[in-house]
């Protein structure tokens, strides 16, 4: 097993903070009571869960009663979408975007087979939405608008509050997948137009297998998982206590470090990006560089394959990503970059580096050092360097043979 690497794949998952591990461990060993039990042994666990819920609510500027724990970000997205539709059975239209995470897109696709109509808003070549297109898509039949806060592949941030104002006018419920935003940029539900918001523990230095859905007080909600009375009847099942405790601590630490982390990661990210652009010919940044997560850069290296770059980076112990982890394993280029209408030459050679508060300057230096030779080596092997037409033809042939 390998456990020391230069980890620049933090949008896929993050390292659990050691302080987080420390607070969760006793709930796997000594304090195993059921938080719903009447006895003191269980009750003390219930109290710890309440504290953790307050810690998590604080990072959103929410009330603890507005937090519902889920098993992951994917469950949060599924639950929010189903809840909004169940609460308004008379409405049969959903608005989302072409660049959502599969946890939203695949639910919408299934709903289309069940009589719902779905509008998938387009993005421009910067990955940004057209708010006029959004406004035109909203009707009295629109039950739900579900749009991500920040894109996991490019880091592009959508103007959520501007979108929310338009959604409110239409009377639809507004759900936001904020899995990539929580802990990376400041959020405040007190002054927000968002009705429901999804987050996930393992994207913010908490453990895998825990997430949460924020549900604004007063928003109509119908549970997706039925059973016991946990989570005020909004999500049944005995609480994942150790992970809930851990998520509370992880949220507290993210809040504590937020300002400093934003400044540090942005500086390191910008240095990585600007140096690569300056030292490697024919590469471009994908996505909106003005509205972007401070930890993410997605760079297209023309005429080569992203997967080949990743393999060579891996030899140097550097972890990055091409497209999202959920879609890798197929040679299909990313649906996000495709929606942005990027040319084929950049679509295939795009790499995402995503930093975190543990990323060091020395690690960034290492990447800056090896990348030019990696790209040069691969381009030397590429029969289509500087030949867009030839490249395009090769790609089309490859696709046709699959
Ligand atoms: C990771 C991710 C999810 C899924 O979260 P899980 O906890 O892995 O299920 C959903 N949306 C976005 C934007 C993500 O980055």
Tab-separated table of C-alpha atoms and ligand atoms in Angstrom:
chain	number	residue	atom	x	y	z
A	1	UNK	CA	0.000	0.000	0.000
A	2	UNK	CA	1.185	3.505	-0.845
A	3	UNK	CA	0.576	6.273	1.663
A	4	UNK	CA	2.897	9.088	0.752
A	5	UNK	CA	2.138	10.957	-2.383
A	6	UNK	CA	1.660	14.481	-3.614
A	7	UNK	CA	-2.086	14.545	-3.314
A	8	UNK	CA	-3.675	17.058	-5.676
A	9	UNK	CA	-7.009	15.294	-6.076
A	10	UNK	CA	-8.906	16.908	-3.215
A	11	UNK	CA	-12.090	17.424	-5.233
A	12	UNK	CA	-12.359	13.611	-5.412
A	13	UNK	CA	-11.841	13.075	-1.709
A	14	UNK	CA	-9.752	14.462	1.142
A	15	UNK	CA	-7.567	13.250	3.980
A	16	UNK	CA	-9.404	12.987	7.298
A	17	UNK	CA	-7.912	15.517	9.694
A	18	UNK	CA	-6.153	13.858	12.648
A	19	UNK	CA	-8.166	15.964	15.114
A	20	UNK	CA	-11.299	14.624	13.437
A	21	UNK	CA	-10.135	11.022	13.910
A	22	UNK	CA	-9.373	11.738	17.539
A	23	UNK	CA	-12.874	13.001	18.379
A	24	UNK	CA	-14.663	10.243	16.493
A	25	UNK	CA	-12.752	7.226	17.873
A	26	UNK	CA	-14.416	7.054	21.324
A	27	UNK	CA	-17.784	6.693	19.568
A	28	UNK	CA	-16.515	3.559	17.834
A	29	UNK	CA	-15.250	2.083	21.103
A	30	UNK	CA	-16.611	3.169	24.503
A	31	UNK	CA	-19.617	5.325	23.635
A	32	UNK	CA	-21.565	3.006	21.380
A	33	UNK	CA	-25.014	3.785	22.812
A	34	UNK	CA	-27.979	4.562	20.587
A	35	UNK	CA	-28.611	8.320	20.693
A	36	UNK	CA	-32.385	7.674	20.812
A	37	UNK	CA	-32.207	5.480	23.940
A	38	UNK	CA	-33.837	6.579	27.204
A	39	UNK	CA	-30.875	5.588	29.400
A	40	UNK	CA	-27.977	7.818	30.303
A	41	UNK	CA	-25.533	5.666	28.318
A	42	UNK	CA	-27.369	6.382	25.073
A	43	UNK	CA	-28.462	9.860	26.081
A	44	UNK	CA	-24.896	11.120	26.406
A	45	UNK	CA	-24.318	10.061	22.802
A	46	UNK	CA	-27.466	11.955	21.822
A	47	UNK	CA	-26.015	15.029	23.471
A	48	UNK	CA	-22.762	14.678	21.519
A	49	UNK	CA	-24.748	14.366	18.286
A	50	UNK	CA	-26.566	17.613	19.118
A	51	UNK	CA	-23.253	19.404	19.632
A	52	UNK	CA	-21.945	18.045	16.332
A	53	UNK	CA	-25.123	19.210	14.603
A	54	UNK	CA	-24.586	22.716	15.958
A	55	UNK	CA	-20.989	22.672	14.709
A	56	UNK	CA	-22.141	21.674	11.236
A	57	UNK	CA	-25.037	24.161	11.195
A	58	UNK	CA	-22.569	26.944	12.061
A	59	UNK	CA	-20.550	26.530	8.850
A	60	UNK	CA	-23.774	27.180	6.884
A	61	UNK	CA	-25.154	29.895	9.138
A	62	UNK	CA	-28.099	27.540	9.632
A	63	UNK	CA	-30.165	26.435	12.596
A	64	UNK	CA	-29.414	22.925	13.862
A	65	UNK	CA	-33.038	21.941	13.220
A	66	UNK	CA	-32.416	22.603	9.514
A	67	UNK	CA	-29.730	19.869	9.254
A	68	UNK	CA	-30.609	16.319	8.169
A	69	UNK	CA	-27.772	13.784	8.113
A	70	UNK	CA	-27.426	11.547	5.068
A	71	UNK	CA	-25.028	8.759	4.131
A	72	UNK	CA	-23.232	10.849	1.492
A	73	UNK	CA	-23.552	13.738	-0.938
A	74	UNK	CA	-25.225	11.486	-3.464
A	75	UNK	CA	-27.991	10.619	-0.995
A	76	UNK	CA	-28.439	14.306	-0.165
A	77	UNK	CA	-28.951	15.151	-3.843
A	78	UNK	CA	-31.345	12.225	-4.352
A	79	UNK	CA	-33.319	13.038	-1.202
A	80	UNK	CA	-33.653	16.735	-2.046
A	81	UNK	CA	-34.866	16.087	-5.580
A	82	UNK	CA	-37.390	13.407	-4.546
A	83	UNK	CA	-38.591	15.497	-1.591
A	84	UNK	CA	-39.275	18.533	-3.741
A	85	UNK	CA	-41.276	16.479	-6.235
A	86	UNK	CA	-43.249	14.552	-3.593
A	87	UNK	CA	-44.142	17.826	-1.869
A	88	UNK	CA	-45.596	19.299	-5.093
A	89	UNK	CA	-47.154	16.357	-6.952
A	90	UNK	CA	-49.035	18.676	-9.302
A	91	UNK	CA	-45.836	20.104	-10.823
A	92	UNK	CA	-43.927	18.005	-13.361
A	93	UNK	CA	-40.972	20.116	-14.520
A	94	UNK	CA	-37.372	20.296	-13.266
A	95	UNK	CA	-34.616	22.731	-14.217
A	96	UNK	CA	-30.973	21.733	-13.852
A	97	UNK	CA	-27.735	22.189	-15.813
A	98	UNK	CA	-25.711	20.080	-18.231
A	99	UNK	CA	-22.692	20.171	-15.926
A	100	UNK	CA	-24.129	18.724	-12.709
A	101	UNK	CA	-22.599	15.807	-10.839
A	102	UNK	CA	-24.000	12.378	-11.846
A	103	UNK	CA	-25.755	12.313	-8.437
A	104	UNK	CA	-28.136	14.917	-9.890
A	105	UNK	CA	-27.976	14.166	-13.623
A	106	UNK	CA	-28.789	10.474	-13.332
A	107	UNK	CA	-31.749	11.135	-11.040
A	108	UNK	CA	-33.098	13.649	-13.548
A	109	UNK	CA	-32.595	11.190	-16.403
A	110	UNK	CA	-34.618	8.561	-14.554
A	111	UNK	CA	-37.349	11.093	-13.742
A	112	UNK	CA	-37.664	11.814	-17.465
A	113	UNK	CA	-38.722	8.176	-17.944
A	114	UNK	CA	-41.354	8.704	-15.235
A	115	UNK	CA	-43.233	11.529	-16.894
A	116	UNK	CA	-41.225	14.533	-15.713
A	117	UNK	CA	-39.771	17.010	-18.152
A	118	UNK	CA	-36.282	18.287	-17.431
A	119	UNK	CA	-34.533	21.378	-18.773
A	120	UNK	CA	-30.740	20.967	-18.843
A	121	UNK	CA	-29.384	24.519	-18.995
A	122	UNK	CA	-26.376	25.004	-21.253
A	123	UNK	CA	-23.103	26.689	-20.311
A	124	UNK	CA	-20.816	28.906	-22.368
A	125	UNK	CA	-17.158	28.164	-23.110
A	126	UNK	CA	-16.243	29.515	-19.682
A	127	UNK	CA	-18.627	27.038	-18.068
A	128	UNK	CA	-21.053	29.806	-17.040
A	129	UNK	CA	-24.849	29.811	-17.252
A	130	UNK	CA	-27.019	32.248	-19.181
A	131	UNK	CA	-29.431	33.708	-16.607
A	132	UNK	CA	-31.870	34.709	-19.353
A	133	UNK	CA	-32.042	31.083	-20.450
A	134	UNK	CA	-32.708	30.119	-16.832
A	135	UNK	CA	-35.447	32.711	-16.478
A	136	UNK	CA	-37.101	31.635	-19.717
A	137	UNK	CA	-37.119	27.998	-18.593
A	138	UNK	CA	-39.110	28.641	-15.401
A	139	UNK	CA	-42.870	28.102	-15.536
A	140	UNK	CA	-45.700	27.583	-13.066
A	141	UNK	CA	-45.176	23.859	-13.659
A	142	UNK	CA	-41.552	23.967	-12.422
A	143	UNK	CA	-41.327	22.064	-9.139
A	144	UNK	CA	-37.595	22.234	-8.611
A	145	UNK	CA	-34.467	24.004	-9.734
A	146	UNK	CA	-31.345	22.020	-8.828
A	147	UNK	CA	-28.023	23.681	-9.631
A	148	UNK	CA	-24.561	23.114	-8.206
A	149	UNK	CA	-22.728	25.812	-6.254
A	150	UNK	CA	-19.310	25.033	-7.692
A	151	UNK	CA	-18.286	22.580	-10.359
A	152	UNK	CA	-16.179	19.651	-9.208
A	153	UNK	CA	-14.192	19.470	-12.450
A	154	UNK	CA	-13.433	23.108	-13.241
A	155	UNK	CA	-14.130	24.845	-9.921
A	156	UNK	CA	-16.450	27.294	-11.721
A	157	UNK	CA	-18.786	28.976	-9.229
A	158	UNK	CA	-22.344	29.730	-10.326
A	159	UNK	CA	-24.067	32.975	-9.219
A	160	UNK	CA	-26.317	31.070	-6.825
A	161	UNK	CA	-28.049	34.044	-5.203
A	162	UNK	CA	-28.832	35.696	-8.560
A	163	UNK	CA	-30.259	32.376	-9.705
A	164	UNK	CA	-32.175	32.008	-6.433
A	165	UNK	CA	-33.951	35.356	-6.838
A	166	UNK	CA	-35.312	34.226	-10.201
A	167	UNK	CA	-36.282	30.816	-8.836
A	168	UNK	CA	-38.171	32.402	-5.924
A	169	UNK	CA	-40.268	34.455	-8.335
A	170	UNK	CA	-41.362	31.283	-10.107
A	171	UNK	CA	-42.450	29.558	-6.883
A	172	UNK	CA	-40.187	26.532	-7.458
A	173	UNK	CA	-38.052	24.923	-4.738
A	174	UNK	CA	-34.331	25.731	-5.079
A	175	UNK	CA	-31.848	22.956	-4.295
A	176	UNK	CA	-28.093	23.483	-4.481
A	177	UNK	CA	-25.436	20.778	-4.598
A	178	UNK	CA	-22.770	22.540	-2.554
A	179	UNK	CA	-20.544	19.513	-2.025
A	180	UNK	CA	-17.588	21.376	-3.575
A	181	UNK	CA	-18.363	24.721	-1.944
A	182	UNK	CA	-18.790	23.917	1.763
A	183	UNK	CA	-15.492	24.450	3.541
A	184	UNK	CA	-13.941	26.094	0.481
A	185	UNK	CA	-15.826	29.400	0.315
A	186	UNK	CA	-17.942	31.220	2.927
A	187	UNK	CA	-21.648	30.382	2.904
A	188	UNK	CA	-24.499	31.890	4.897
A	189	UNK	CA	-27.973	30.429	4.687
A	190	UNK	CA	-29.406	33.279	6.779
A	191	UNK	CA	-29.100	35.677	3.851
A	192	UNK	CA	-29.531	33.094	1.092
A	193	UNK	CA	-32.281	32.220	-1.376
A	194	UNK	CA	-31.398	28.516	-1.225
A	195	UNK	CA	-34.121	26.170	0.070
A	196	UNK	CA	-32.095	22.963	0.295
A	197	UNK	CA	-28.358	22.397	0.126
A	198	UNK	CA	-26.273	19.223	-0.058
A	199	UNK	CA	-22.843	18.692	1.502
A	200	UNK	CA	-20.547	15.690	1.966
A	201	UNK	CA	-18.096	14.878	4.778
A	202	UNK	CA	-15.271	13.360	2.767
A	203	UNK	CA	-14.852	16.473	0.610
A	204	UNK	CA	-14.018	18.589	3.664
A	205	UNK	CA	-11.515	16.477	5.605
A	206	UNK	CA	-14.231	14.411	7.273
A	207	UNK	CA	-14.859	10.690	6.772
A	208	UNK	CA	-16.566	8.979	3.849
A	209	UNK	CA	-20.125	7.767	4.318
A	210	UNK	CA	-21.563	10.886	5.936
A	211	UNK	CA	-23.223	13.912	4.419
A	212	UNK	CA	-25.996	16.326	5.223
A	213	UNK	CA	-28.903	18.084	3.655
A	214	UNK	CA	-29.758	21.594	4.806
A	215	UNK	CA	-33.524	22.155	4.615
A	216	UNK	CA	-34.666	25.711	5.255
A	217	UNK	CA	-37.331	25.923	7.945
A	218	UNK	CA	-40.756	26.087	6.298
A	219	UNK	CA	-39.722	24.408	3.056
A	220	UNK	CA	-42.047	21.545	2.222
A	221	UNK	CA	-40.189	18.251	2.525
A	222	UNK	CA	-41.173	14.596	2.105
A	223	UNK	CA	-38.745	11.933	3.319
A	224	UNK	CA	-37.119	9.561	0.879
A	225	UNK	CA	-36.024	6.924	3.427
A	226	UNK	CA	-38.856	5.833	5.708
A	227	UNK	CA	-38.647	4.057	9.060
A	228	UNK	CA	-37.963	5.390	12.535
A	229	UNK	CA	-38.352	8.941	13.774
A	230	UNK	CA	-34.688	9.936	13.477
A	231	UNK	CA	-33.773	13.347	12.043
A	232	UNK	CA	-37.257	14.633	12.989
A	233	UNK	CA	-38.822	12.090	10.683
A	234	UNK	CA	-36.935	13.397	7.658
A	235	UNK	CA	-34.393	10.549	7.328
A	236	UNK	CA	-34.943	7.268	9.118
A	237	UNK	CA	-32.193	4.934	10.279
A	238	UNK	CA	-30.005	4.877	13.391
A	239	UNK	CA	-27.556	7.746	13.209
A	240	UNK	CA	-23.972	7.102	12.034
A	241	UNK	CA	-22.744	8.542	15.316
A	242	UNK	CA	-18.934	8.380	14.870
A	243	UNK	CA	-19.182	9.974	11.420
A	244	UNK	CA	-21.613	12.649	12.644
A	245	UNK	CA	-19.234	13.577	15.477
A	246	UNK	CA	-16.401	13.636	12.939
A	247	UNK	CA	-18.297	15.840	10.491
A	248	UNK	CA	-19.013	18.340	13.263
A	249	UNK	CA	-15.324	18.620	14.051
A	250	UNK	CA	-14.364	18.739	10.370
A	251	UNK	CA	-16.790	21.632	9.833
A	252	UNK	CA	-15.453	23.456	12.863
A	253	UNK	CA	-11.873	23.107	11.585
A	254	UNK	CA	-12.820	24.231	8.070
A	255	UNK	CA	-14.434	27.366	9.509
A	256	UNK	CA	-11.441	28.026	11.709
A	257	UNK	CA	-8.994	27.758	8.789
A	258	UNK	CA	-11.224	29.124	6.019
A	259	UNK	CA	-9.807	32.581	5.383
A	260	UNK	CA	-6.212	31.508	5.660
A	261	UNK	CA	-6.808	28.398	3.541
A	262	UNK	CA	-8.468	30.390	0.761
A	263	UNK	CA	-5.527	32.796	0.533
A	264	UNK	CA	-2.892	30.061	0.722
A	265	UNK	CA	-4.495	27.652	-1.721
A	266	UNK	CA	-5.285	30.391	-4.214
A	267	UNK	CA	-1.680	31.550	-4.173
A	268	UNK	CA	-0.301	28.030	-4.664
A	269	UNK	CA	-2.914	27.189	-7.302
A	270	UNK	CA	-2.195	30.377	-9.238
A	271	UNK	CA	1.527	29.737	-9.130
A	272	UNK	CA	1.060	26.201	-10.415
A	273	UNK	CA	-1.268	27.371	-13.160
A	274	UNK	CA	0.731	30.388	-14.288
A	275	UNK	CA	4.017	28.509	-14.313
A	276	UNK	CA	2.588	25.624	-16.329
A	277	UNK	CA	1.043	28.052	-18.824
A	278	UNK	CA	4.359	29.870	-19.131
A	279	UNK	CA	6.558	26.783	-19.508
A	280	UNK	CA	4.370	24.494	-21.619
A	281	UNK	CA	3.187	25.517	-25.086
A	282	UNK	CA	-0.378	24.870	-26.250
A	283	UNK	CA	-2.170	24.639	-22.944
A	284	UNK	CA	-5.226	26.500	-21.677
A	285	UNK	CA	-7.175	26.884	-18.449
A	286	UNK	CA	-10.695	25.448	-18.629
A	287	UNK	CA	-13.558	27.268	-16.899
A	288	UNK	CA	-14.249	30.713	-15.537
A	289	UNK	CA	-11.056	31.957	-13.889
A	290	UNK	CA	-12.809	34.926	-12.267
A	291	UNK	CA	-15.542	32.930	-10.508
A	292	UNK	CA	-13.693	29.880	-9.308
A	293	UNK	CA	-12.930	27.796	-6.230
A	294	UNK	CA	-9.548	28.818	-4.815
A	295	UNK	CA	-8.248	25.231	-4.789
A	296	UNK	CA	-8.997	24.057	-8.335
A	297	UNK	CA	-7.358	24.380	-11.718
A	298	UNK	CA	-8.343	22.438	-14.817
A	299	UNK	CA	-5.817	22.693	-17.615
A	300	UNK	CA	-6.094	21.383	-21.156
A	301	UNK	CA	-2.836	20.176	-22.737
A	302	UNK	CA	-3.492	20.002	-26.447
A	303	UNK	CA	-2.798	16.977	-28.675
A	304	UNK	CA	-2.272	14.441	-25.864
A	305	UNK	CA	-4.402	12.191	-23.662
A	306	UNK	CA	-5.183	13.192	-20.094
A	307	UNK	CA	-5.002	9.563	-19.001
A	308	UNK	CA	-1.430	9.303	-20.302
A	309	UNK	CA	-0.453	12.415	-18.339
A	310	UNK	CA	-2.017	10.927	-15.208
A	311	UNK	CA	-0.071	7.678	-15.602
A	312	UNK	CA	3.239	9.536	-15.873
A	313	UNK	CA	2.362	11.838	-12.965
A	314	UNK	CA	1.529	8.718	-10.990
A	315	UNK	CA	5.079	7.453	-11.575
A	316	UNK	CA	6.301	10.543	-9.728
A	317	UNK	CA	3.797	9.891	-6.945
A	318	UNK	CA	1.594	12.781	-7.996
A	319	UNK	CA	-2.175	12.276	-7.795
A	320	UNK	CA	-4.383	14.376	-10.078
A	321	UNK	CA	-7.464	13.639	-12.116
A	322	UNK	CA	-8.897	13.861	-15.604
A	323	UNK	CA	-12.622	14.443	-15.656
A	324	UNK	CA	-14.427	13.320	-12.522
A	325	UNK	CA	-13.587	10.105	-10.691
A	326	UNK	CA	-17.165	9.024	-11.245
A	327	UNK	CA	-16.803	9.018	-15.005
A	328	UNK	CA	-13.163	7.973	-15.299
A	329	UNK	CA	-12.638	4.413	-16.328
A	330	UNK	CA	-14.254	5.301	-19.599
A	331	UNK	CA	-12.431	7.137	-22.359
A	332	UNK	CA	-15.493	9.312	-22.900
A	333	UNK	CA	-14.376	12.912	-22.428
A	334	UNK	CA	-15.877	14.754	-19.471
A	335	UNK	CA	-19.520	15.818	-19.877
A	336	UNK	CA	-18.616	19.131	-18.226
A	337	UNK	CA	-15.879	20.054	-20.704
A	338	UNK	CA	-18.050	18.806	-23.567
A	339	UNK	CA	-20.939	21.025	-22.440
A	340	UNK	CA	-18.498	23.949	-22.539
A	341	UNK	CA	-17.961	23.179	-26.219
A	342	UNK	CA	-14.194	22.802	-25.917
A	343	UNK	CA	-12.386	21.668	-29.043
A	344	UNK	CA	-11.472	17.984	-29.271
A	345	UNK	CA	-7.795	18.809	-28.986
A	346	UNK	CA	-8.230	20.116	-25.431
A	347	UNK	CA	-11.123	17.859	-24.373
A	348	UNK	CA	-8.952	14.774	-24.234
A	349	UNK	CA	-5.873	16.285	-22.634
A	350	UNK	CA	-7.428	18.027	-19.646
A	351	UNK	CA	-6.146	17.532	-16.113
A	352	UNK	CA	-7.581	18.736	-12.831
A	353	UNK	CA	-5.322	19.642	-9.940
A	354	UNK	CA	-7.237	20.259	-6.704
A	355	UNK	CA	-5.393	21.483	-3.604
A	356	UNK	CA	-6.222	21.529	0.091
A	357	UNK	CA	-4.946	23.197	3.235
A	358	UNK	CA	-2.225	20.553	3.592
A	359	UNK	CA	-0.752	21.234	0.134
A	360	UNK	CA	2.795	22.589	0.416
A	361	UNK	CA	4.873	24.851	-1.775
A	362	UNK	CA	7.426	22.048	-2.211
A	363	UNK	CA	4.725	19.775	-3.599
A	364	UNK	CA	3.627	22.400	-6.113
A	365	UNK	CA	7.289	22.907	-7.092
A	366	UNK	CA	7.576	19.190	-7.789
A	367	UNK	CA	4.622	19.290	-10.185
A	368	UNK	CA	5.975	22.392	-11.879
A	369	UNK	CA	9.255	20.573	-12.367
A	370	UNK	CA	7.950	17.344	-13.913
A	371	UNK	CA	5.037	18.541	-16.021
A	372	UNK	CA	6.936	20.125	-18.947
A	373	UNK	CA	8.928	16.955	-19.639
A	374	UNK	CA	5.831	14.750	-19.274
A	375	UNK	CA	3.950	16.813	-21.840
A	376	UNK	CA	6.966	16.970	-24.130
A	377	UNK	CA	7.436	13.190	-23.994
A	378	UNK	CA	3.803	12.515	-24.805
A	379	UNK	CA	3.707	15.066	-27.583
A	380	UNK	CA	6.789	13.529	-29.143
A	381	UNK	CA	4.834	10.261	-29.315
A	382	UNK	CA	1.716	11.929	-30.633
A	383	UNK	CA	1.455	11.654	-34.396
A	384	UNK	CA	-0.873	14.635	-34.436
A	385	UNK	CA	1.076	17.347	-32.664
A	386	UNK	CA	0.263	20.666	-34.245
A	387	UNK	CA	-2.181	18.891	-36.515
A	388	UNK	CA	-5.737	19.457	-35.333
A	389	UNK	CA	-7.362	17.858	-38.366
A	390	UNK	CA	-5.305	14.687	-38.052
A	391	UNK	CA	-5.969	14.506	-34.336
A	392	UNK	CA	-9.675	14.944	-34.846
A	393	UNK	CA	-9.778	12.215	-37.456
A	394	UNK	CA	-7.886	9.848	-35.145
A	395	UNK	CA	-10.305	10.501	-32.321
A	396	UNK	CA	-13.300	9.913	-34.543
A	397	UNK	CA	-11.830	6.635	-35.744
A	398	UNK	CA	-11.141	5.553	-32.190
A	399	UNK	CA	-14.720	6.328	-31.175
A	400	UNK	CA	-16.109	4.493	-34.206
A	401	UNK	CA	-14.151	1.356	-33.277
A	402	UNK	CA	-15.513	1.110	-29.765
B	1	LIG	C1	-18.387	14.285	-4.665
B	1	LIG	C2	-19.571	15.001	-5.142
B	1	LIG	C3	-20.865	14.485	-4.933
B	1	LIG	C4	-21.098	13.126	-4.321
B	1	LIG	O1	-20.772	13.074	-2.949
B	1	LIG	P1	-20.528	11.647	-2.277
B	1	LIG	O2	-20.438	11.939	-0.822
B	1	LIG	O3	-19.258	11.130	-2.844
B	1	LIG	O4	-21.689	10.792	-2.620
B	1	LIG	C5	-21.939	15.212	-5.378
B	1	LIG	N1	-21.779	16.404	-5.974
B	1	LIG	C6	-20.567	16.943	-6.180
B	1	LIG	C7	-20.463	18.285	-6.842
B	1	LIG	C8	-19.426	16.258	-5.782
B	1	LIG	O5	-18.221	16.779	-6.011
